[in-house]
Coordinates of C-alpha atoms in Angstrom, one line a residue:
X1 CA 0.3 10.5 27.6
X2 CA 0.6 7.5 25.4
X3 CA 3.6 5.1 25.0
X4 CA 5.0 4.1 21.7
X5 CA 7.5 1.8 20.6
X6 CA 10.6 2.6 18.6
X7 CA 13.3 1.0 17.3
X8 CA 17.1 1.8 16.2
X9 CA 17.8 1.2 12.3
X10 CA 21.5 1.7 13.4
X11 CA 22.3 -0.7 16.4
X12 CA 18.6 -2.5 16.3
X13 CA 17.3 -1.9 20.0
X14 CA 13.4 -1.7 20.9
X15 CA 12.4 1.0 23.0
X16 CA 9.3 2.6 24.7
X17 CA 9.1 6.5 24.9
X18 CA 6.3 8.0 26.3
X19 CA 4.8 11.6 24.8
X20 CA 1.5 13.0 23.9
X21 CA -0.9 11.8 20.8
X22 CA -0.6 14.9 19.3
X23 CA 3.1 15.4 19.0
X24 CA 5.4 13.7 16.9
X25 CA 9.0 14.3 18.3
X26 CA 12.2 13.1 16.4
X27 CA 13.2 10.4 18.8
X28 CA 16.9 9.2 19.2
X29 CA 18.6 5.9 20.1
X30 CA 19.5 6.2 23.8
X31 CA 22.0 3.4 22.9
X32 CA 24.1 5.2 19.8
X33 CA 22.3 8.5 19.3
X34 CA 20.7 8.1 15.9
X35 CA 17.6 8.9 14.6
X36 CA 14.6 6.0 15.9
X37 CA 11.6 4.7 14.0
X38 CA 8.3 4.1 15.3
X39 CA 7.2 0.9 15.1
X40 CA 3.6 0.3 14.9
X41 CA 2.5 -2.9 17.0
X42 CA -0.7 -4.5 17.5
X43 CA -3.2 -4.0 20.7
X44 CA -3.4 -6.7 23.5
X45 CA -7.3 -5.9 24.1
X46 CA -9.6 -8.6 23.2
X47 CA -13.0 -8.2 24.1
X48 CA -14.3 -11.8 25.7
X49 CA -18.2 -12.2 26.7
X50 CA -21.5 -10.9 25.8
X51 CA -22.4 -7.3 25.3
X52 CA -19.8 -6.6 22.7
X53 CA -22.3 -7.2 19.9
X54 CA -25.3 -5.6 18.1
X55 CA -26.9 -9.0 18.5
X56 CA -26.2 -8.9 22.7
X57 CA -28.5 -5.3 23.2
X58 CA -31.9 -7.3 21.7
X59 CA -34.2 -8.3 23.5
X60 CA -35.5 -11.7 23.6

């Protein structure tokens, strides 16, 4: 299960649901009841130290 965030056009709230990647439900506001849209966000990975890199697999 993956988490998404969503947010309320009508009353403005953020949310987090939690469902599968391969469904795409019609969410609602839990606040007022209407209709949510997902929000795409950006990832907090970030890849720090050697071995993430073509160049880090060569030998010397």
């Amino acid at each position: 299960m993956a988490r998404y965030d969503y947010e309320c056009p009508a009353c403005g709230i953020k949310f987090e649901v939690e469902h599968p990647m391969s469904a795409h439900p019609k969410v609602t506001c839990p606040n007022c009841g209407a209709e949510a849209q997902h929000v795409f966000s950006t990832s907090g990975i970030v890849f720090k130290g050697s071995g993430f890199y073509n160049t880090d697999q060569k030998g010397k």
